[in-house]
PDB file of C-alpha atoms in Angstrom:
ATOM      1  CA  UNK A 108      17.186  15.332  -1.757  1.00  0.00           C
ATOM      2  CA  UNK A 109      18.799  17.345   0.778  1.00  0.00           C
ATOM      3  CA  UNK A 110      16.508  18.108   3.891  1.00  0.00           C
ATOM      4  CA  UNK A 111      17.489  21.647   5.434  1.00  0.00           C
ATOM      5  CA  UNK A 112      16.281  22.889   8.714  1.00  0.00           C
ATOM      6  CA  UNK A 113      12.729  23.806   9.092  1.00  0.00           C
ATOM      7  CA  UNK A 114      12.244  26.970   7.299  1.00  0.00           C
ATOM      8  CA  UNK A 115       9.638  28.555   9.738  1.00  0.00           C
ATOM      9  CA  UNK A 116       8.786  27.376  13.025  1.00  0.00           C
ATOM     10  CA  UNK A 117       7.693  30.409  14.754  1.00  0.00           C
ATOM     11  CA  UNK A 118       3.958  30.936  16.310  1.00  0.00           C
ATOM     12  CA  UNK A 119       1.091  31.378  14.172  1.00  0.00           C
ATOM     13  CA  UNK A 120      -0.238  35.065  13.985  1.00  0.00           C
ATOM     14  CA  UNK A 121      -3.382  35.990  13.901  1.00  0.00           C
ATOM     15  CA  UNK A 122      -4.001  37.132  10.543  1.00  0.00           C
ATOM     16  CA  UNK A 123      -1.752  33.975   9.105  1.00  0.00           C
ATOM     17  CA  UNK A 124      -4.828  32.106   7.672  1.00  0.00           C
ATOM     18  CA  UNK A 125      -2.798  30.368   5.013  1.00  0.00           C
ATOM     19  CA  UNK A 126      -1.173  28.468   8.003  1.00  0.00           C
ATOM     20  CA  UNK A 127      -4.401  26.077   7.900  1.00  0.00           C
ATOM     21  CA  UNK A 128      -3.377  24.421   4.980  1.00  0.00           C
ATOM     22  CA  UNK A 129       0.097  26.210   3.752  1.00  0.00           C
ATOM     23  CA  UNK A 130       3.717  26.581   5.240  1.00  0.00           C
ATOM     24  CA  UNK A 131       5.034  30.228   5.135  1.00  0.00           C
ATOM     25  CA  UNK A 132       8.195  30.506   3.548  1.00  0.00           C
ATOM     26  CA  UNK A 133      11.007  33.302   3.747  1.00  0.00           C
ATOM     27  CA  UNK A 134      10.827  36.801   2.180  1.00  0.00           C
ATOM     28  CA  UNK A 135      12.872  36.810  -0.762  1.00  0.00           C
ATOM     29  CA  UNK A 136      13.176  38.305  -4.432  1.00  0.00           C
ATOM     30  CA  UNK A 137      12.867  35.092  -5.639  1.00  0.00           C
ATOM     31  CA  UNK A 138       9.927  33.775  -3.975  1.00  0.00           C
ATOM     32  CA  UNK A 139       8.182  37.250  -4.917  1.00  0.00           C
ATOM     33  CA  UNK A 140       9.063  36.226  -8.729  1.00  0.00           C
ATOM     34  CA  UNK A 141       7.489  32.735  -8.267  1.00  0.00           C
ATOM     35  CA  UNK A 142       4.093  32.690  -6.151  1.00  0.00           C
ATOM     36  CA  UNK A 143       2.078  34.223  -8.741  1.00  0.00           C
ATOM     37  CA  UNK A 144      -0.969  33.683  -6.578  1.00  0.00           C
ATOM     38  CA  UNK A 145      -2.172  32.786  -3.132  1.00  0.00           C
ATOM     39  CA  UNK A 146      -6.166  32.842  -2.265  1.00  0.00           C
ATOM     40  CA  UNK A 147      -8.210  31.916   0.785  1.00  0.00           C
ATOM     41  CA  UNK A 148     -11.064  30.380  -0.995  1.00  0.00           C
ATOM     42  CA  UNK A 149     -13.079  29.508   1.931  1.00  0.00           C
ATOM     43  CA  UNK A 150     -12.471  28.636   5.791  1.00  0.00           C
ATOM     44  CA  UNK A 151      -9.821  25.866   5.399  1.00  0.00           C
ATOM     45  CA  UNK A 152      -9.211  25.935   1.367  1.00  0.00           C
ATOM     46  CA  UNK A 153      -6.514  27.622  -0.328  1.00  0.00           C
ATOM     47  CA  UNK A 154      -5.115  28.042  -3.938  1.00  0.00           C
ATOM     48  CA  UNK A 155      -1.754  28.890  -4.734  1.00  0.00           C
ATOM     49  CA  UNK A 156      -0.101  29.211  -8.537  1.00  0.00           C
ATOM     50  CA  UNK A 157       3.438  28.933  -8.567  1.00  0.00           C
ATOM     51  CA  UNK A 158       4.772  30.509 -11.861  1.00  0.00           C
ATOM     52  CA  UNK A 159       8.125  31.681 -12.460  1.00  0.00           C
ATOM     53  CA  UNK A 160      12.014  31.166 -12.797  1.00  0.00           C
ATOM     54  CA  UNK A 161      13.838  31.215  -9.184  1.00  0.00           C
ATOM     55  CA  UNK A 162      17.367  32.487  -9.639  1.00  0.00           C
ATOM     56  CA  UNK A 163      18.529  30.328  -6.636  1.00  0.00           C
ATOM     57  CA  UNK A 164      16.914  27.027  -5.169  1.00  0.00           C
ATOM     58  CA  UNK A 165      13.625  27.251  -3.335  1.00  0.00           C
ATOM     59  CA  UNK A 166      12.403  24.712  -0.899  1.00  0.00           C
ATOM     60  CA  UNK A 167       8.849  24.436   0.194  1.00  0.00           C
ATOM     61  CA  UNK A 168       8.171  23.266   3.409  1.00  0.00           C
ATOM     62  CA  UNK A 169       5.554  20.620   5.045  1.00  0.00           C
ATOM     63  CA  UNK A 170       2.570  23.022   6.499  1.00  0.00           C
ATOM     64  CA  UNK A 171       3.016  21.126   9.815  1.00  0.00           C
ATOM     65  CA  UNK A 172      -0.578  20.278  10.042  1.00  0.00           C
ATOM     66  CA  UNK A 173      -3.270  17.737   8.840  1.00  0.00           C
ATOM     67  CA  UNK A 174      -4.120  18.708   5.016  1.00  0.00           C
ATOM     68  CA  UNK A 175      -5.255  17.035   1.865  1.00  0.00           C
ATOM     69  CA  UNK A 176      -4.121  18.271  -1.330  1.00  0.00           C
ATOM     70  CA  UNK A 177      -4.204  18.345  -5.017  1.00  0.00           C
ATOM     71  CA  UNK A 178      -1.378  19.860  -7.396  1.00  0.00           C
ATOM     72  CA  UNK A 179      -1.619  20.024 -11.159  1.00  0.00           C
ATOM     73  CA  UNK A 180       1.976  20.302 -12.613  1.00  0.00           C
ATOM     74  CA  UNK A 181       2.530  21.874 -15.697  1.00  0.00           C
ATOM     75  CA  UNK A 182       6.233  21.779 -15.758  1.00  0.00           C
ATOM     76  CA  UNK A 183       9.039  19.441 -15.048  1.00  0.00           C
ATOM     77  CA  UNK A 184      12.126  19.839 -13.255  1.00  0.00           C
ATOM     78  CA  UNK A 185      11.110  19.668  -9.642  1.00  0.00           C
ATOM     79  CA  UNK A 186      11.224  17.243  -6.801  1.00  0.00           C
ATOM     80  CA  UNK A 187       9.110  16.566  -3.954  1.00  0.00           C
ATOM     81  CA  UNK A 188       8.006  13.840  -1.103  1.00  0.00           C
ATOM     82  CA  UNK A 189       8.283  13.024   2.380  1.00  0.00           C
ATOM     83  CA  UNK A 190      10.910  13.099   4.903  1.00  0.00           C
ATOM     84  CA  UNK A 191      12.842   9.554   4.671  1.00  0.00           C
ATOM     85  CA  UNK A 192      10.664   8.309   1.959  1.00  0.00           C
ATOM     86  CA  UNK A 193      11.116   7.946  -2.023  1.00  0.00           C
ATOM     87  CA  UNK A 194      11.232  11.016  -3.667  1.00  0.00           C
ATOM     88  CA  UNK A 195       8.715  11.939  -7.113  1.00  0.00           C
ATOM     89  CA  UNK A 196       9.785  13.704  -9.837  1.00  0.00           C
ATOM     90  CA  UNK A 197       6.609  15.839 -11.299  1.00  0.00           C
ATOM     91  CA  UNK A 198       6.115  15.621 -14.878  1.00  0.00           C
ATOM     92  CA  UNK A 199       4.039  18.297 -16.969  1.00  0.00           C
ATOM     93  CA  UNK A 200       0.575  17.135 -16.809  1.00  0.00           C
ATOM     94  CA  UNK A 201       0.746  15.229 -13.571  1.00  0.00           C
ATOM     95  CA  UNK A 202      -1.950  15.406 -10.862  1.00  0.00           C
ATOM     96  CA  UNK A 203      -0.184  15.179  -7.612  1.00  0.00           C
ATOM     97  CA  UNK A 204      -2.897  13.766  -4.533  1.00  0.00           C
ATOM     98  CA  UNK A 205      -1.197  14.202  -0.997  1.00  0.00           C
ATOM     99  CA  UNK A 206      -2.117  13.853   2.482  1.00  0.00           C
ATOM    100  CA  UNK A 207      -0.587  14.962   5.732  1.00  0.00           C
ATOM    101  CA  UNK A 208      -2.299  12.766   8.814  1.00  0.00           C
ATOM    102  CA  UNK A 209      -0.474  15.469  10.913  1.00  0.00           C
ATOM    103  CA  UNK A 210       2.793  17.203  11.453  1.00  0.00           C
ATOM    104  CA  UNK A 211       4.501  15.312   9.154  1.00  0.00           C
ATOM    105  CA  UNK A 212       7.908  16.411   7.388  1.00  0.00           C
ATOM    106  CA  UNK A 213       7.809  17.302   3.265  1.00  0.00           C
ATOM    107  CA  UNK A 214      10.034  19.274   1.135  1.00  0.00           C
ATOM    108  CA  UNK A 215       9.532  20.385  -2.566  1.00  0.00           C
ATOM    109  CA  UNK A 216      12.229  21.407  -4.293  1.00  0.00           C
ATOM    110  CA  UNK A 217      12.426  23.950  -7.123  1.00  0.00           C
ATOM    111  CA  UNK A 218      16.019  24.382  -8.303  1.00  0.00           C
ATOM    112  CA  UNK A 219      17.782  27.530  -9.460  1.00  0.00           C
ATOM    113  CA  UNK A 220      16.995  28.252 -12.998  1.00  0.00           C
ATOM    114  CA  UNK A 221      14.237  26.026 -13.399  1.00  0.00           C
ATOM    115  CA  UNK A 222      10.672  27.357 -14.986  1.00  0.00           C
ATOM    116  CA  UNK A 223       8.040  26.086 -12.492  1.00  0.00           C
ATOM    117  CA  UNK A 224       4.042  26.400 -13.111  1.00  0.00           C
ATOM    118  CA  UNK A 225       2.205  24.515 -10.736  1.00  0.00           C
ATOM    119  CA  UNK A 226      -1.640  24.822  -9.273  1.00  0.00           C
ATOM    120  CA  UNK A 227      -2.108  23.783  -5.462  1.00  0.00           C
ATOM    121  CA  UNK A 228      -5.299  23.167  -3.788  1.00  0.00           C
ATOM    122  CA  UNK A 229      -5.488  22.333  -0.198  1.00  0.00           C
ATOM    123  CA  UNK A 230      -8.414  21.691   2.199  1.00  0.00           C
ATOM    124  CA  UNK A 231      -8.270  20.921   5.879  1.00  0.00           C
ATOM    125  CA  UNK A 232     -10.066  18.009   7.127  1.00  0.00           C
ATOM    126  CA  UNK A 233     -13.026  19.737   8.483  1.00  0.00           C
ATOM    127  CA  UNK A 234     -13.285  21.807   4.814  1.00  0.00           C
ATOM    128  CA  UNK A 235     -12.934  18.602   2.807  1.00  0.00           C
ATOM    129  CA  UNK A 236     -15.138  16.914   5.003  1.00  0.00           C
ATOM    130  CA  UNK A 237     -18.290  19.549   4.144  1.00  0.00           C
ATOM    131  CA  UNK A 238     -18.192  17.813   0.838  1.00  0.00           C
ATOM    132  CA  UNK A 239     -18.480  14.428   1.987  1.00  0.00           C
ATOM    133  CA  UNK A 240     -16.137  11.551   2.337  1.00  0.00           C
ATOM    134  CA  UNK A 241     -13.630  10.922  -0.234  1.00  0.00           C
ATOM    135  CA  UNK A 242     -11.247   8.498  -0.143  1.00  0.00           C
ATOM    136  CA  UNK A 243      -8.139  10.196  -1.222  1.00  0.00           C
ATOM    137  CA  UNK A 244      -5.704   6.703  -0.704  1.00  0.00           C
ATOM    138  CA  UNK A 245      -8.195   5.764  -3.674  1.00  0.00           C
ATOM    139  CA  UNK A 246      -5.823   7.825  -5.839  1.00  0.00           C
ATOM    140  CA  UNK A 247      -3.077   4.942  -5.626  1.00  0.00           C
ATOM    141  CA  UNK A 248      -5.687   2.308  -7.379  1.00  0.00           C
ATOM    142  CA  UNK A 249      -5.038   3.467 -10.492  1.00  0.00           C
ATOM    143  CA  UNK A 250      -3.023   1.615 -12.959  1.00  0.00           C
ATOM    144  CA  UNK A 251      -0.901   4.350 -13.787  1.00  0.00           C
ATOM    145  CA  UNK A 252      -0.494   5.931 -10.427  1.00  0.00           C
ATOM    146  CA  UNK A 253       3.277   6.561  -8.924  1.00  0.00           C
ATOM    147  CA  UNK A 254       3.543   6.028  -5.514  1.00  0.00           C
ATOM    148  CA  UNK A 255       5.365   8.052  -3.056  1.00  0.00           C
ATOM    149  CA  UNK A 256       3.411   7.521   0.245  1.00  0.00           C
ATOM    150  CA  UNK A 257       4.876   6.627   3.962  1.00  0.00           C
ATOM    151  CA  UNK A 258       1.529   5.098   5.069  1.00  0.00           C
ATOM    152  CA  UNK A 259       2.899   4.182   8.537  1.00  0.00           C
ATOM    153  CA  UNK A 260       3.306   8.169   9.237  1.00  0.00           C
ATOM    154  CA  UNK A 261       0.172   9.052   7.622  1.00  0.00           C
ATOM    155  CA  UNK A 262       1.799  10.440   4.457  1.00  0.00           C
ATOM    156  CA  UNK A 263       0.111   9.953   0.930  1.00  0.00           C
ATOM    157  CA  UNK A 264       1.472  10.850  -2.188  1.00  0.00           C
ATOM    158  CA  UNK A 265       0.244   9.563  -5.511  1.00  0.00           C
ATOM    159  CA  UNK A 266       1.087  10.875  -8.867  1.00  0.00           C
ATOM    160  CA  UNK A 267      -0.808   9.959 -11.979  1.00  0.00           C
ATOM    161  CA  UNK A 268      -1.600  11.841 -15.316  1.00  0.00           C
ATOM    162  CA  UNK A 269      -4.100  14.494 -15.141  1.00  0.00           C
ATOM    163  CA  UNK A 270      -7.354  14.133 -17.438  1.00  0.00           C
ATOM    164  CA  UNK A 271      -7.888  16.928 -19.957  1.00  0.00           C
ATOM    165  CA  UNK A 272     -10.612  18.944 -18.070  1.00  0.00           C
ATOM    166  CA  UNK A 273      -8.385  19.013 -15.058  1.00  0.00           C
ATOM    167  CA  UNK A 274      -5.630  20.543 -17.324  1.00  0.00           C
ATOM    168  CA  UNK A 275      -7.777  22.769 -18.737  1.00  0.00           C
ATOM    169  CA  UNK A 276      -9.171  24.401 -15.541  1.00  0.00           C
ATOM    170  CA  UNK A 277      -5.386  24.641 -14.026  1.00  0.00           C
ATOM    171  CA  UNK A 278      -3.885  26.198 -17.336  1.00  0.00           C
ATOM    172  CA  UNK A 279      -6.634  28.600 -17.179  1.00  0.00           C
ATOM    173  CA  UNK A 280      -6.564  29.592 -13.589  1.00  0.00           C
ATOM    174  CA  UNK A 281      -4.415  32.531 -14.124  1.00  0.00           C
ATOM    175  CA  UNK A 282      -6.688  33.942 -17.105  1.00  0.00           C
ATOM    176  CA  UNK A 283      -9.921  34.930 -15.663  1.00  0.00           C
ATOM    177  CA  UNK A 284     -12.684  35.981 -18.101  1.00  0.00           C
ATOM    178  CA  UNK A 285     -13.914  38.669 -16.074  1.00  0.00           C
ATOM    179  CA  UNK A 286     -12.342  41.957 -14.885  1.00  0.00           C
ATOM    180  CA  UNK A 287     -13.440  43.235 -11.192  1.00  0.00           C
ATOM    181  CA  UNK A 288     -11.608  41.743  -8.350  1.00  0.00           C
ATOM    182  CA  UNK A 289     -14.367  40.358  -6.758  1.00  0.00           C
ATOM    183  CA  UNK A 290     -15.582  38.915  -9.836  1.00  0.00           C
ATOM    184  CA  UNK A 291     -12.461  37.246 -10.266  1.00  0.00           C
ATOM    185  CA  UNK A 292     -12.413  35.705  -6.662  1.00  0.00           C
ATOM    186  CA  UNK A 293     -15.825  34.486  -7.354  1.00  0.00           C
ATOM    187  CA  UNK A 294     -14.762  32.961 -10.762  1.00  0.00           C
ATOM    188  CA  UNK A 295     -11.304  31.211  -9.207  1.00  0.00           C
ATOM    189  CA  UNK A 296     -13.756  29.818  -6.115  1.00  0.00           C
ATOM    190  CA  UNK A 297     -15.845  28.335  -8.681  1.00  0.00           C
ATOM    191  CA  UNK A 298     -12.652  26.825 -10.097  1.00  0.00           C
ATOM    192  CA  UNK A 299     -11.385  25.398  -7.643  1.00  0.00           C
ATOM    193  CA  UNK A 300     -14.579  23.331  -7.015  1.00  0.00           C
ATOM    194  CA  UNK A 301     -14.360  22.146 -10.188  1.00  0.00           C
ATOM    195  CA  UNK A 302     -11.518  20.668  -9.579  1.00  0.00           C
ATOM    196  CA  UNK A 303     -12.458  19.058  -6.612  1.00  0.00           C
ATOM    197  CA  UNK A 304     -15.597  17.969  -8.494  1.00  0.00           C
ATOM    198  CA  UNK A 305     -13.489  16.143 -11.111  1.00  0.00           C
ATOM    199  CA  UNK A 306     -11.010  14.692  -8.874  1.00  0.00           C
ATOM    200  CA  UNK A 307     -13.713  13.393  -7.067  1.00  0.00           C
ATOM    201  CA  UNK A 308     -15.333  11.680  -9.945  1.00  0.00           C
ATOM    202  CA  UNK A 309     -11.745  10.396 -10.941  1.00  0.00           C
ATOM    203  CA  UNK A 310     -11.269   8.788  -7.442  1.00  0.00           C
ATOM    204  CA  UNK A 311     -14.993   7.083  -6.917  1.00  0.00           C
ATOM    205  CA  UNK A 312     -15.267   5.492 -10.599  1.00  0.00           C
ATOM    206  CA  UNK A 313     -14.537   2.161 -10.825  1.00  0.00           C
ATOM    207  CA  UNK A 314     -13.377   0.140 -13.622  1.00  0.00           C
ATOM    208  CA  UNK A 315     -16.541  -2.357 -14.454  1.00  0.00           C
ATOM    209  CA  UNK A 316     -14.549  -4.996 -15.744  1.00  0.00           C
ATOM    210  CA  UNK A 317     -12.568  -6.748 -13.104  1.00  0.00           C
ATOM    211  CA  UNK A 318      -9.075  -8.151 -13.858  1.00  0.00           C
ATOM    212  CA  UNK A 319      -9.139 -11.855 -14.519  1.00  0.00           C
ATOM    213  CA  UNK A 320      -6.758 -13.707 -12.051  1.00  0.00           C
ATOM    214  CA  UNK A 321      -5.171 -16.881 -13.156  1.00  0.00           C
ATOM    215  CA  UNK A 322      -4.035 -19.845 -10.587  1.00  0.00           C
ATOM    216  CA  UNK A 323      -0.490 -18.445 -10.395  1.00  0.00           C
ATOM    217  CA  UNK A 324      -1.764 -14.913  -9.939  1.00  0.00           C
ATOM    218  CA  UNK A 325      -3.847 -15.757  -7.238  1.00  0.00           C
ATOM    219  CA  UNK A 326      -1.029 -17.731  -5.502  1.00  0.00           C
ATOM    220  CA  UNK A 327       1.006 -14.483  -5.738  1.00  0.00           C
ATOM    221  CA  UNK A 328      -1.612 -12.129  -4.275  1.00  0.00           C
ATOM    222  CA  UNK A 329      -2.434 -15.042  -1.028  1.00  0.00           C
ATOM    223  CA  UNK A 330       1.549 -14.797  -1.004  1.00  0.00           C
ATOM    224  CA  UNK A 331       1.723 -10.826  -0.727  1.00  0.00           C
ATOM    225  CA  UNK A 332      -1.119 -11.077   2.152  1.00  0.00           C
ATOM    226  CA  UNK A 333       0.351 -13.624   3.910  1.00  0.00           C
ATOM    227  CA  UNK A 334       3.530 -11.721   3.994  1.00  0.00           C
ATOM    228  CA  UNK A 335       2.228  -8.471   5.357  1.00  0.00           C
ATOM    229  CA  UNK A 336       0.176 -10.241   7.703  1.00  0.00           C
ATOM    230  CA  UNK A 337       3.375 -11.810   9.099  1.00  0.00           C
ATOM    231  CA  UNK A 338       5.205  -8.911   9.720  1.00  0.00           C
ATOM    232  CA  UNK A 339       2.728  -5.760   9.676  1.00  0.00           C
ATOM    233  CA  UNK A 340       5.287  -3.324  11.421  1.00  0.00           C
ATOM    234  CA  UNK A 341       7.417  -3.357   8.358  1.00  0.00           C
ATOM    235  CA  UNK A 342       7.200  -0.279   6.166  1.00  0.00           C
ATOM    236  CA  UNK A 343       5.888  -1.831   3.196  1.00  0.00           C
ATOM    237  CA  UNK A 344       5.966  -0.046  -0.087  1.00  0.00           C
ATOM    238  CA  UNK A 345       3.864  -1.844  -3.161  1.00  0.00           C
ATOM    239  CA  UNK A 346       6.713  -1.913  -5.342  1.00  0.00           C
ATOM    240  CA  UNK A 347       9.088  -3.625  -2.671  1.00  0.00           C
ATOM    241  CA  UNK A 348       6.023  -5.978  -1.824  1.00  0.00           C
ATOM    242  CA  UNK A 349       5.360  -7.052  -5.834  1.00  0.00           C
ATOM    243  CA  UNK A 350       9.126  -7.592  -6.396  1.00  0.00           C
ATOM    244  CA  UNK A 351       8.850 -10.051  -3.274  1.00  0.00           C
ATOM    245  CA  UNK A 352       6.060 -11.913  -4.568  1.00  0.00           C
ATOM    246  CA  UNK A 353       7.266 -12.056  -8.217  1.00  0.00           C
ATOM    247  CA  UNK A 354       4.639  -9.925  -9.816  1.00  0.00           C
ATOM    248  CA  UNK A 355       5.112  -6.481 -11.698  1.00  0.00           C
ATOM    249  CA  UNK A 356       3.488  -3.524  -9.561  1.00  0.00           C
ATOM    250  CA  UNK A 357       0.848  -2.733 -11.734  1.00  0.00           C
ATOM    251  CA  UNK A 358      -0.352  -6.341 -11.805  1.00  0.00           C
ATOM    252  CA  UNK A 359      -0.379  -6.610  -8.215  1.00  0.00           C
ATOM    253  CA  UNK A 360      -2.182  -3.650  -7.504  1.00  0.00           C
ATOM    254  CA  UNK A 361      -4.810  -4.876  -9.934  1.00  0.00           C
ATOM    255  CA  UNK A 362      -5.058  -8.448  -8.328  1.00  0.00           C
ATOM    256  CA  UNK A 363      -5.734  -6.412  -4.872  1.00  0.00           C
ATOM    257  CA  UNK A 364      -8.453  -4.467  -6.630  1.00  0.00           C
ATOM    258  CA  UNK A 365      -9.845  -7.932  -7.998  1.00  0.00           C
ATOM    259  CA  UNK A 366      -9.270 -10.531  -5.613  1.00  0.00           C
ATOM    260  CA  UNK A 367      -9.490  -8.215  -2.455  1.00  0.00           C
ATOM    261  CA  UNK A 368     -12.240  -5.668  -3.114  1.00  0.00           C
ATOM    262  CA  UNK A 369      -9.555  -2.696  -2.366  1.00  0.00           C
ATOM    263  CA  UNK A 370      -6.032  -1.305  -2.340  1.00  0.00           C
ATOM    264  CA  UNK A 371      -2.704  -2.791  -1.192  1.00  0.00           C
ATOM    265  CA  UNK A 372      -2.375   0.189   1.045  1.00  0.00           C
ATOM    266  CA  UNK A 373      -6.283  -0.237   2.469  1.00  0.00           C
ATOM    267  CA  UNK A 374      -5.659  -3.972   2.554  1.00  0.00           C
ATOM    268  CA  UNK A 375      -2.769  -3.545   4.881  1.00  0.00           C
ATOM    269  CA  UNK A 376      -4.645  -0.558   6.565  1.00  0.00           C
ATOM    270  CA  UNK A 377      -7.162  -3.091   7.549  1.00  0.00           C
ATOM    271  CA  UNK A 378      -5.032  -5.953   8.750  1.00  0.00           C
ATOM    272  CA  UNK A 379      -3.072  -3.544  11.098  1.00  0.00           C
ATOM    273  CA  UNK A 380      -6.212  -1.860  12.865  1.00  0.00           C
ATOM    274  CA  UNK A 381      -7.843  -5.455  13.304  1.00  0.00           C
ATOM    275  CA  UNK A 382      -4.382  -6.697  14.665  1.00  0.00           C
ATOM    276  CA  UNK A 383      -4.083  -3.733  17.112  1.00  0.00           C
ATOM    277  CA  UNK A 384      -7.755  -4.243  18.116  1.00  0.00           C
ATOM    278  CA  UNK A 385      -6.551  -7.651  19.333  1.00  0.00           C
ATOM    279  CA  UNK A 386      -3.745  -6.343  21.272  1.00  0.00           C
ATOM    280  CA  UNK A 387      -5.531  -3.816  22.901  1.00  0.00           C
ATOM    281  CA  UNK A 388      -7.928  -6.168  23.858  1.00  0.00           C
ATOM    282  CA  UNK A 389      -5.149  -8.211  25.367  1.00  0.00           C
ATOM    283  CA  UNK A 390      -4.373  -5.147  27.446  1.00  0.00           C
ATOM    284  CA  UNK A 391      -1.414  -3.757  25.485  1.00  0.00           C
ATOM    285  CA  UNK A 392      -1.069   0.006  25.663  1.00  0.00           C
ATOM    286  CA  UNK A 393      -2.149   2.286  23.120  1.00  0.00           C
ATOM    287  CA  UNK A 394       1.328   3.313  22.214  1.00  0.00           C
ATOM    288  CA  UNK A 395       2.844  -0.351  21.973  1.00  0.00           C
ATOM    289  CA  UNK A 396      -0.628  -1.360  19.720  1.00  0.00           C
ATOM    290  CA  UNK A 397       0.301   1.019  17.266  1.00  0.00           C
ATOM    291  CA  UNK A 398       3.984   0.734  17.228  1.00  0.00           C
ATOM    292  CA  UNK A 399       3.526  -3.034  16.626  1.00  0.00           C
ATOM    293  CA  UNK A 400       1.277  -3.065  13.518  1.00  0.00           C
ATOM    294  CA  UNK A 401       3.643  -0.314  12.196  1.00  0.00           C
ATOM    295  CA  UNK A 402       2.244   3.056  12.942  1.00  0.00           C
ATOM    296  CA  UNK A 403       5.105   5.642  13.844  1.00  0.00           C
ATOM    297  CA  UNK A 404       2.512   8.396  14.218  1.00  0.00           C
ATOM    298  CA  UNK A 405       0.159   7.892  17.157  1.00  0.00           C
ATOM    299  CA  UNK A 406      -2.230  10.683  16.143  1.00  0.00           C
ATOM    300  CA  UNK A 407      -2.553   9.250  13.034  1.00  0.00           C
ATOM    301  CA  UNK A 408      -3.148   5.752  14.441  1.00  0.00           C
ATOM    302  CA  UNK A 409      -5.760   7.137  16.842  1.00  0.00           C
ATOM    303  CA  UNK A 410      -7.760   8.858  13.841  1.00  0.00           C
ATOM    304  CA  UNK A 411      -7.559   5.410  11.659  1.00  0.00           C
ATOM    305  CA  UNK A 412      -8.460   3.492  14.349  1.00  0.00           C
ATOM    306  CA  UNK A 413     -11.508   5.366  15.113  1.00  0.00           C
ATOM    307  CA  UNK A 414     -12.086   5.702  11.544  1.00  0.00           C
ATOM    308  CA  UNK A 415     -12.137   1.617  11.297  1.00  0.00           C
ATOM    309  CA  UNK A 416     -13.823   0.716  14.504  1.00  0.00           C
ATOM    310  CA  UNK A 417     -16.148   3.602  15.488  1.00  0.00           C
ATOM    311  CA  UNK A 418     -14.292   4.503  18.891  1.00  0.00           C
ATOM    312  CA  UNK A 419     -10.779   5.581  19.931  1.00  0.00           C
ATOM    313  CA  UNK A 420      -8.274   2.885  20.937  1.00  0.00           C
ATOM    314  CA  UNK A 421      -8.053   4.267  24.404  1.00  0.00           C
ATOM    315  CA  UNK A 422     -11.751   3.566  24.618  1.00  0.00           C
ATOM    316  CA  UNK A 423     -11.678   0.279  23.171  1.00  0.00           C
ATOM    317  CA  UNK A 424      -9.197  -0.637  25.477  1.00  0.00           C
ATOM    318  CA  UNK A 425     -11.243   0.484  28.410  1.00  0.00           C
ATOM    319  CA  UNK A 426     -14.078  -1.538  27.102  1.00  0.00           C
ATOM    320  CA  UNK A 427     -12.182  -4.486  26.669  1.00  0.00           C
ATOM    321  CA  UNK A 428     -10.881  -4.624  30.488  1.00  0.00           C
ATOM    322  CA  UNK A 429     -13.801  -3.897  32.086  1.00  0.00           C
ATOM    323  CA  UNK A 430     -15.565  -6.926  30.226  1.00  0.00           C
TER     324      UNK A 430
END
């Protein structure tokens, strides 16, 4: 997908609440026809519905902030992905889960003459945290998930078929059964949190029946783990790792969930952060440690390290030096 220059880089104005989670797009007739709804649900929570057929190609850029999002695609024909990452083509009925750990580049392309209908809900990290800890990356653990992430830069994007209740909420978002403006806003706010509840249930639910791993699969799982351990700075993708060890991608994902108790990316993240801690203990700078284990985004590394080890990497290094 061609990547045009940034569409909006002006300083934020006081009234631009949407820039907590959303980009600002150029004013045009096509955008006016395509944006069916933009609403501030709560502090740090936005709801957007795109529905229309633009006459010219539209580009929806990254918001340039840390954000968690879910989209329900009710149309085909668009393309989305991170800069320099694999590009996704959403299908009708898809649930897309995405996370930007910081100012990470991404683009969604709506081709000219294409009917688009998508419901987009986004949360700042603080807004999402108010409702508990949700491991967005768990969306990658579904056997039918398609992965377009670039984890070394803090970008997660996964697509999977949306369950029927989620599709029903999204389909009815523009059809509130109430009439006053205040009532409609309250109704849509309730539907946004219905969507969050359904996605939360989808992500935390686990298959009670573990996958049986034969000796050959266990050997391939061990090879995959050793391969990642030997080259932590490599931008590993599940599909490439699966080809390397000779397993179908879904089988490798299932093997990690059953044999390692976590997803491929969760396992790789743990390896990287444990190795980074060893490097910092040995005197490496925070930047050198991050780059050595495959993090190209320093702010994402610092947040991930703090989440995993309980302290920022700089403090870990200082404590090691003082010991």
